[in-house]
Amino acid sequence: MVNLFLKYKFLRYLLVVIQIAVIVWFSMQVIYVSLSVLTIIGVLLSGIFGIWAIVSMKLSTITALPDPRKESELTTKGPYSVIRHPMYTSVLIYCTSFLIQNFNLLNTMILIVLILVLVLKMYIEEHLLKNCFPKYLDYSKNTWRVIPFVF
């Protein structure tokens, strides 16, 4: 399946559109519910973690696509010293915070779709990064993908 997404770039754009749609969906939950302390903490943590990830890499290399930019460098500092995809971790914390706040079957299914999209993007991105950076394979052996000690 990854090969199909590697072959057709428009499919990678589709993954990004789905990811953004899910983030917007959960962000719209704010309108309908008053936020619990747990949700507020989750949103703040996701924001801090996401900003830390962005600051740890060159701003010019950031892209929502799983495709590394030509001027990219392998980032292994900050949160990248422990996990390979801290921005995906940030998105998961953010959306999960709203799922906990407004738990229902629809939100659960939407979060599952997000997880599937992010996992697919990770596999595509890692395949592309292995081709761009000879040190990526060693780096990937010493870090977790998204959640330390879990995945």
mmCIF file with all atom_site columns, C-alpha atoms in Angstrom:
data_model
loop_
_atom_site.group_PDB
_atom_site.id
_atom_site.type_symbol
_atom_site.label_atom_id
_atom_site.label_alt_id
_atom_site.label_comp_id
_atom_site.label_asym_id
_atom_site.label_entity_id
_atom_site.label_seq_id
_atom_site.pdbx_PDB_ins_code
_atom_site.Cartn_x
_atom_site.Cartn_y
_atom_site.Cartn_z
_atom_site.occupancy
_atom_site.B_iso_or_equiv
_atom_site.pdbx_formal_charge
_atom_site.auth_seq_id
_atom_site.auth_comp_id
_atom_site.auth_asym_id
_atom_site.auth_atom_id
_atom_site.pdbx_PDB_model_num
ATOM 1   C CA . MET A 1 1   ? 0.000   0.000  0.000  1.00 0.00 ? 1   MET A CA 1
ATOM 2   C CA . VAL A 1 2   ? 2.863   2.389  0.813  1.00 0.00 ? 2   VAL A CA 1
ATOM 3   C CA . ASN A 1 3   ? 4.188   1.885  -2.718 1.00 0.00 ? 3   ASN A CA 1
ATOM 4   C CA . LEU A 1 4   ? 0.908   3.152  -4.160 1.00 0.00 ? 4   LEU A CA 1
ATOM 5   C CA . PHE A 1 5   ? 1.236   6.357  -2.121 1.00 0.00 ? 5   PHE A CA 1
ATOM 6   C CA . LEU A 1 6   ? 4.881   6.679  -3.117 1.00 0.00 ? 6   LEU A CA 1
ATOM 7   C CA . LYS A 1 7   ? 3.941   6.367  -6.776 1.00 0.00 ? 7   LYS A CA 1
ATOM 8   C CA . TYR A 1 8   ? 1.095   8.927  -6.775 1.00 0.00 ? 8   TYR A CA 1
ATOM 9   C CA . LYS A 1 9   ? 1.821   12.208 -5.006 1.00 0.00 ? 9   LYS A CA 1
ATOM 10  C CA . PHE A 1 10  ? -1.842  13.277 -5.125 1.00 0.00 ? 10  PHE A CA 1
ATOM 11  C CA . LEU A 1 11  ? -2.592  10.435 -2.682 1.00 0.00 ? 11  LEU A CA 1
ATOM 12  C CA . ARG A 1 12  ? -0.133  11.961 -0.222 1.00 0.00 ? 12  ARG A CA 1
ATOM 13  C CA . TYR A 1 13  ? -1.965  15.274 -0.604 1.00 0.00 ? 13  TYR A CA 1
ATOM 14  C CA . LEU A 1 14  ? -5.193  13.410 0.132  1.00 0.00 ? 14  LEU A CA 1
ATOM 15  C CA . LEU A 1 15  ? -3.709  12.143 3.414  1.00 0.00 ? 15  LEU A CA 1
ATOM 16  C CA . VAL A 1 16  ? -2.861  15.718 4.390  1.00 0.00 ? 16  VAL A CA 1
ATOM 17  C CA . VAL A 1 17  ? -6.386  16.898 3.555  1.00 0.00 ? 17  VAL A CA 1
ATOM 18  C CA . ILE A 1 18  ? -7.874  14.134 5.722  1.00 0.00 ? 18  ILE A CA 1
ATOM 19  C CA . GLN A 1 19  ? -5.479  14.969 8.561  1.00 0.00 ? 19  GLN A CA 1
ATOM 20  C CA . ILE A 1 20  ? -6.412  18.662 8.440  1.00 0.00 ? 20  ILE A CA 1
ATOM 21  C CA . ALA A 1 21  ? -10.130 17.832 8.233  1.00 0.00 ? 21  ALA A CA 1
ATOM 22  C CA . VAL A 1 22  ? -9.885  15.720 11.402 1.00 0.00 ? 22  VAL A CA 1
ATOM 23  C CA . ILE A 1 23  ? -8.013  18.479 13.245 1.00 0.00 ? 23  ILE A CA 1
ATOM 24  C CA . VAL A 1 24  ? -10.696 20.978 12.185 1.00 0.00 ? 24  VAL A CA 1
ATOM 25  C CA . TRP A 1 25  ? -13.440 18.521 13.236 1.00 0.00 ? 25  TRP A CA 1
ATOM 26  C CA . PHE A 1 26  ? -12.042 18.196 16.737 1.00 0.00 ? 26  PHE A CA 1
ATOM 27  C CA . SER A 1 27  ? -11.308 21.940 16.942 1.00 0.00 ? 27  SER A CA 1
ATOM 28  C CA . MET A 1 28  ? -14.975 22.624 16.173 1.00 0.00 ? 28  MET A CA 1
ATOM 29  C CA . GLN A 1 29  ? -15.907 20.644 19.282 1.00 0.00 ? 29  GLN A CA 1
ATOM 30  C CA . VAL A 1 30  ? -14.951 23.733 21.306 1.00 0.00 ? 30  VAL A CA 1
ATOM 31  C CA . ILE A 1 31  ? -18.057 25.505 20.050 1.00 0.00 ? 31  ILE A CA 1
ATOM 32  C CA . TYR A 1 32  ? -20.406 22.867 21.409 1.00 0.00 ? 32  TYR A CA 1
ATOM 33  C CA . VAL A 1 33  ? -18.950 22.017 24.784 1.00 0.00 ? 33  VAL A CA 1
ATOM 34  C CA . SER A 1 34  ? -17.290 23.798 27.655 1.00 0.00 ? 34  SER A CA 1
ATOM 35  C CA . LEU A 1 35  ? -13.784 22.451 28.018 1.00 0.00 ? 35  LEU A CA 1
ATOM 36  C CA . SER A 1 36  ? -12.751 20.330 30.962 1.00 0.00 ? 36  SER A CA 1
ATOM 37  C CA . VAL A 1 37  ? -9.460  20.870 32.747 1.00 0.00 ? 37  VAL A CA 1
ATOM 38  C CA . LEU A 1 38  ? -8.176  17.620 31.218 1.00 0.00 ? 38  LEU A CA 1
ATOM 39  C CA . THR A 1 39  ? -8.946  18.846 27.687 1.00 0.00 ? 39  THR A CA 1
ATOM 40  C CA . ILE A 1 40  ? -7.306  22.199 28.345 1.00 0.00 ? 40  ILE A CA 1
ATOM 41  C CA . ILE A 1 41  ? -4.191  20.469 29.696 1.00 0.00 ? 41  ILE A CA 1
ATOM 42  C CA . GLY A 1 42  ? -4.100  18.175 26.652 1.00 0.00 ? 42  GLY A CA 1
ATOM 43  C CA . VAL A 1 43  ? -4.436  21.082 24.223 1.00 0.00 ? 43  VAL A CA 1
ATOM 44  C CA . LEU A 1 44  ? -1.721  23.042 26.030 1.00 0.00 ? 44  LEU A CA 1
ATOM 45  C CA . LEU A 1 45  ? 0.608   20.019 26.099 1.00 0.00 ? 45  LEU A CA 1
ATOM 46  C CA . SER A 1 46  ? 0.037   19.345 22.419 1.00 0.00 ? 46  SER A CA 1
ATOM 47  C CA . GLY A 1 47  ? 0.771   22.982 21.610 1.00 0.00 ? 47  GLY A CA 1
ATOM 48  C CA . ILE A 1 48  ? 3.943   23.093 23.685 1.00 0.00 ? 48  ILE A CA 1
ATOM 49  C CA . PHE A 1 49  ? 5.144   19.780 22.245 1.00 0.00 ? 49  PHE A CA 1
ATOM 50  C CA . GLY A 1 50  ? 4.334   20.837 18.680 1.00 0.00 ? 50  GLY A CA 1
ATOM 51  C CA . ILE A 1 51  ? 6.123   24.182 19.072 1.00 0.00 ? 51  ILE A CA 1
ATOM 52  C CA . TRP A 1 52  ? 9.146   22.415 20.591 1.00 0.00 ? 52  TRP A CA 1
ATOM 53  C CA . ALA A 1 53  ? 9.253   20.100 17.562 1.00 0.00 ? 53  ALA A CA 1
ATOM 54  C CA . ILE A 1 54  ? 9.013   23.026 15.133 1.00 0.00 ? 54  ILE A CA 1
ATOM 55  C CA . VAL A 1 55  ? 11.707  25.029 16.942 1.00 0.00 ? 55  VAL A CA 1
ATOM 56  C CA . SER A 1 56  ? 14.006  21.989 16.926 1.00 0.00 ? 56  SER A CA 1
ATOM 57  C CA . MET A 1 57  ? 14.099  21.871 13.135 1.00 0.00 ? 57  MET A CA 1
ATOM 58  C CA . LYS A 1 58  ? 14.614  24.471 10.432 1.00 0.00 ? 58  LYS A CA 1
ATOM 59  C CA . LEU A 1 59  ? 11.344  26.256 9.691  1.00 0.00 ? 59  LEU A CA 1
ATOM 60  C CA . SER A 1 60  ? 12.104  26.095 5.961  1.00 0.00 ? 60  SER A CA 1
ATOM 61  C CA . THR A 1 61  ? 11.987  22.297 6.037  1.00 0.00 ? 61  THR A CA 1
ATOM 62  C CA . ILE A 1 62  ? 8.541   21.936 7.617  1.00 0.00 ? 62  ILE A CA 1
ATOM 63  C CA . THR A 1 63  ? 5.846   20.483 5.396  1.00 0.00 ? 63  THR A CA 1
ATOM 64  C CA . ALA A 1 64  ? 2.540   18.729 6.023  1.00 0.00 ? 64  ALA A CA 1
ATOM 65  C CA . LEU A 1 65  ? 3.396   16.252 3.283  1.00 0.00 ? 65  LEU A CA 1
ATOM 66  C CA . PRO A 1 66  ? 5.420   13.187 4.215  1.00 0.00 ? 66  PRO A CA 1
ATOM 67  C CA . ASP A 1 67  ? 7.886   14.212 1.478  1.00 0.00 ? 67  ASP A CA 1
ATOM 68  C CA . PRO A 1 68  ? 11.124  15.744 2.800  1.00 0.00 ? 68  PRO A CA 1
ATOM 69  C CA . ARG A 1 69  ? 12.095  19.007 1.121  1.00 0.00 ? 69  ARG A CA 1
ATOM 70  C CA . LYS A 1 70  ? 15.299  19.173 -0.889 1.00 0.00 ? 70  LYS A CA 1
ATOM 71  C CA . GLU A 1 71  ? 16.946  21.520 1.620  1.00 0.00 ? 71  GLU A CA 1
ATOM 72  C CA . SER A 1 72  ? 16.000  19.277 4.570  1.00 0.00 ? 72  SER A CA 1
ATOM 73  C CA . GLU A 1 73  ? 18.464  18.076 7.146  1.00 0.00 ? 73  GLU A CA 1
ATOM 74  C CA . LEU A 1 74  ? 17.975  15.146 9.484  1.00 0.00 ? 74  LEU A CA 1
ATOM 75  C CA . THR A 1 75  ? 16.817  16.578 12.817 1.00 0.00 ? 75  THR A CA 1
ATOM 76  C CA . THR A 1 76  ? 17.836  14.523 15.845 1.00 0.00 ? 76  THR A CA 1
ATOM 77  C CA . LYS A 1 77  ? 17.685  17.104 18.637 1.00 0.00 ? 77  LYS A CA 1
ATOM 78  C CA . GLY A 1 78  ? 14.911  18.178 20.976 1.00 0.00 ? 78  GLY A CA 1
ATOM 79  C CA . PRO A 1 79  ? 11.927  15.811 20.898 1.00 0.00 ? 79  PRO A CA 1
ATOM 80  C CA . TYR A 1 80  ? 13.445  14.189 17.794 1.00 0.00 ? 80  TYR A CA 1
ATOM 81  C CA . SER A 1 81  ? 16.111  12.663 20.040 1.00 0.00 ? 81  SER A CA 1
ATOM 82  C CA . VAL A 1 82  ? 13.412  10.393 21.488 1.00 0.00 ? 82  VAL A CA 1
ATOM 83  C CA . ILE A 1 83  ? 10.691  10.136 18.839 1.00 0.00 ? 83  ILE A CA 1
ATOM 84  C CA . ARG A 1 84  ? 10.815  10.445 15.057 1.00 0.00 ? 84  ARG A CA 1
ATOM 85  C CA . HIS A 1 85  ? 7.425   12.112 14.545 1.00 0.00 ? 85  HIS A CA 1
ATOM 86  C CA . PRO A 1 86  ? 6.777   14.546 17.420 1.00 0.00 ? 86  PRO A CA 1
ATOM 87  C CA . MET A 1 87  ? 4.439   16.717 15.356 1.00 0.00 ? 87  MET A CA 1
ATOM 88  C CA . TYR A 1 88  ? 2.214   13.676 14.777 1.00 0.00 ? 88  TYR A CA 1
ATOM 89  C CA . THR A 1 89  ? 2.365   13.031 18.518 1.00 0.00 ? 89  THR A CA 1
ATOM 90  C CA . SER A 1 90  ? 1.224   16.601 19.085 1.00 0.00 ? 90  SER A CA 1
ATOM 91  C CA . VAL A 1 91  ? -1.723  16.157 16.687 1.00 0.00 ? 91  VAL A CA 1
ATOM 92  C CA . LEU A 1 92  ? -2.724  12.907 18.420 1.00 0.00 ? 92  LEU A CA 1
ATOM 93  C CA . ILE A 1 93  ? -2.606  14.496 21.881 1.00 0.00 ? 93  ILE A CA 1
ATOM 94  C CA . TYR A 1 94  ? -4.687  17.427 20.620 1.00 0.00 ? 94  TYR A CA 1
ATOM 95  C CA . CYS A 1 95  ? -7.405  15.321 18.993 1.00 0.00 ? 95  CYS A CA 1
ATOM 96  C CA . THR A 1 96  ? -7.470  12.742 21.796 1.00 0.00 ? 96  THR A CA 1
ATOM 97  C CA . SER A 1 97  ? -8.023  15.562 24.295 1.00 0.00 ? 97  SER A CA 1
ATOM 98  C CA . PHE A 1 98  ? -11.221 16.502 22.479 1.00 0.00 ? 98  PHE A CA 1
ATOM 99  C CA . LEU A 1 99  ? -12.284 12.858 22.146 1.00 0.00 ? 99  LEU A CA 1
ATOM 100 C CA . ILE A 1 100 ? -11.999 12.462 25.915 1.00 0.00 ? 100 ILE A CA 1
ATOM 101 C CA . GLN A 1 101 ? -14.025 15.660 26.356 1.00 0.00 ? 101 GLN A CA 1
ATOM 102 C CA . ASN A 1 102 ? -16.760 14.636 23.932 1.00 0.00 ? 102 ASN A CA 1
ATOM 103 C CA . PHE A 1 103 ? -16.572 10.852 23.787 1.00 0.00 ? 103 PHE A CA 1
ATOM 104 C CA . ASN A 1 104 ? -18.916 9.232  21.298 1.00 0.00 ? 104 ASN A CA 1
ATOM 105 C CA . LEU A 1 105 ? -18.796 6.664  18.516 1.00 0.00 ? 105 LEU A CA 1
ATOM 106 C CA . LEU A 1 106 ? -18.437 9.201  15.701 1.00 0.00 ? 106 LEU A CA 1
ATOM 107 C CA . ASN A 1 107 ? -15.503 10.982 17.346 1.00 0.00 ? 107 ASN A CA 1
ATOM 108 C CA . THR A 1 108 ? -13.883 7.642  18.103 1.00 0.00 ? 108 THR A CA 1
ATOM 109 C CA . MET A 1 109 ? -14.154 6.559  14.458 1.00 0.00 ? 109 MET A CA 1
ATOM 110 C CA . ILE A 1 110 ? -12.766 9.903  13.297 1.00 0.00 ? 110 ILE A CA 1
ATOM 111 C CA . LEU A 1 111 ? -9.782  9.535  15.648 1.00 0.00 ? 111 LEU A CA 1
ATOM 112 C CA . ILE A 1 112 ? -9.185  6.012  14.313 1.00 0.00 ? 112 ILE A CA 1
ATOM 113 C CA . VAL A 1 113 ? -9.157  7.418  10.769 1.00 0.00 ? 113 VAL A CA 1
ATOM 114 C CA . LEU A 1 114 ? -6.592  10.002 11.903 1.00 0.00 ? 114 LEU A CA 1
ATOM 115 C CA . ILE A 1 115 ? -4.412  7.298  13.453 1.00 0.00 ? 115 ILE A CA 1
ATOM 116 C CA . LEU A 1 116 ? -4.525  5.267  10.234 1.00 0.00 ? 116 LEU A CA 1
ATOM 117 C CA . VAL A 1 117 ? -3.645  8.336  8.149  1.00 0.00 ? 117 VAL A CA 1
ATOM 118 C CA . LEU A 1 118 ? -0.744  9.268  10.425 1.00 0.00 ? 118 LEU A CA 1
ATOM 119 C CA . VAL A 1 119 ? 0.648   5.728  10.499 1.00 0.00 ? 119 VAL A CA 1
ATOM 120 C CA . LEU A 1 120 ? 0.505   5.569  6.706  1.00 0.00 ? 120 LEU A CA 1
ATOM 121 C CA . LYS A 1 121 ? 2.190   8.983  6.472  1.00 0.00 ? 121 LYS A CA 1
ATOM 122 C CA . MET A 1 122 ? 4.899   7.766  8.886  1.00 0.00 ? 122 MET A CA 1
ATOM 123 C CA . TYR A 1 123 ? 5.706   4.729  6.783  1.00 0.00 ? 123 TYR A CA 1
ATOM 124 C CA . ILE A 1 124 ? 5.811   6.827  3.596  1.00 0.00 ? 124 ILE A CA 1
ATOM 125 C CA . GLU A 1 125 ? 7.945   9.504  5.246  1.00 0.00 ? 125 GLU A CA 1
ATOM 126 C CA . GLU A 1 126 ? 10.352  6.987  6.735  1.00 0.00 ? 126 GLU A CA 1
ATOM 127 C CA . HIS A 1 127 ? 10.777  5.280  3.377  1.00 0.00 ? 127 HIS A CA 1
ATOM 128 C CA . LEU A 1 128 ? 11.597  8.634  1.766  1.00 0.00 ? 128 LEU A CA 1
ATOM 129 C CA . LEU A 1 129 ? 13.887  9.705  4.613  1.00 0.00 ? 129 LEU A CA 1
ATOM 130 C CA . LYS A 1 130 ? 15.900  6.480  4.361  1.00 0.00 ? 130 LYS A CA 1
ATOM 131 C CA . ASN A 1 131 ? 16.587  7.391  0.735  1.00 0.00 ? 131 ASN A CA 1
ATOM 132 C CA . CYS A 1 132 ? 17.545  11.009 1.608  1.00 0.00 ? 132 CYS A CA 1
ATOM 133 C CA . PHE A 1 133 ? 19.670  10.484 4.694  1.00 0.00 ? 133 PHE A CA 1
ATOM 134 C CA . PRO A 1 134 ? 22.116  7.575  5.041  1.00 0.00 ? 134 PRO A CA 1
ATOM 135 C CA . LYS A 1 135 ? 22.096  8.037  8.857  1.00 0.00 ? 135 LYS A CA 1
ATOM 136 C CA . TYR A 1 136 ? 18.301  7.705  9.083  1.00 0.00 ? 136 TYR A CA 1
ATOM 137 C CA . LEU A 1 137 ? 18.353  3.923  9.485  1.00 0.00 ? 137 LEU A CA 1
ATOM 138 C CA . ASP A 1 138 ? 20.606  4.136  12.553 1.00 0.00 ? 138 ASP A CA 1
ATOM 139 C CA . TYR A 1 139 ? 18.556  7.026  13.911 1.00 0.00 ? 139 TYR A CA 1
ATOM 140 C CA . SER A 1 140 ? 15.329  5.024  13.509 1.00 0.00 ? 140 SER A CA 1
ATOM 141 C CA . LYS A 1 141 ? 16.794  2.100  15.440 1.00 0.00 ? 141 LYS A CA 1
ATOM 142 C CA . ASN A 1 142 ? 17.418  4.358  18.459 1.00 0.00 ? 142 ASN A CA 1
ATOM 143 C CA . THR A 1 143 ? 14.112  6.251  18.578 1.00 0.00 ? 143 THR A CA 1
ATOM 144 C CA . TRP A 1 144 ? 10.403  5.541  18.864 1.00 0.00 ? 144 TRP A CA 1
ATOM 145 C CA . ARG A 1 145 ? 7.968   6.553  16.139 1.00 0.00 ? 145 ARG A CA 1
ATOM 146 C CA . VAL A 1 146 ? 5.345   8.447  18.149 1.00 0.00 ? 146 VAL A CA 1
ATOM 147 C CA . ILE A 1 147 ? 5.030   7.259  21.748 1.00 0.00 ? 147 ILE A CA 1
ATOM 148 C CA . PRO A 1 148 ? 8.135   6.306  23.769 1.00 0.00 ? 148 PRO A CA 1
ATOM 149 C CA . PHE A 1 149 ? 8.158   2.661  24.902 1.00 0.00 ? 149 PHE A CA 1
ATOM 150 C CA . VAL A 1 150 ? 4.952   1.960  22.938 1.00 0.00 ? 150 VAL A CA 1
ATOM 151 C CA . PHE A 1 151 ? 5.296   2.714  19.201 1.00 0.00 ? 151 PHE A CA 1
#
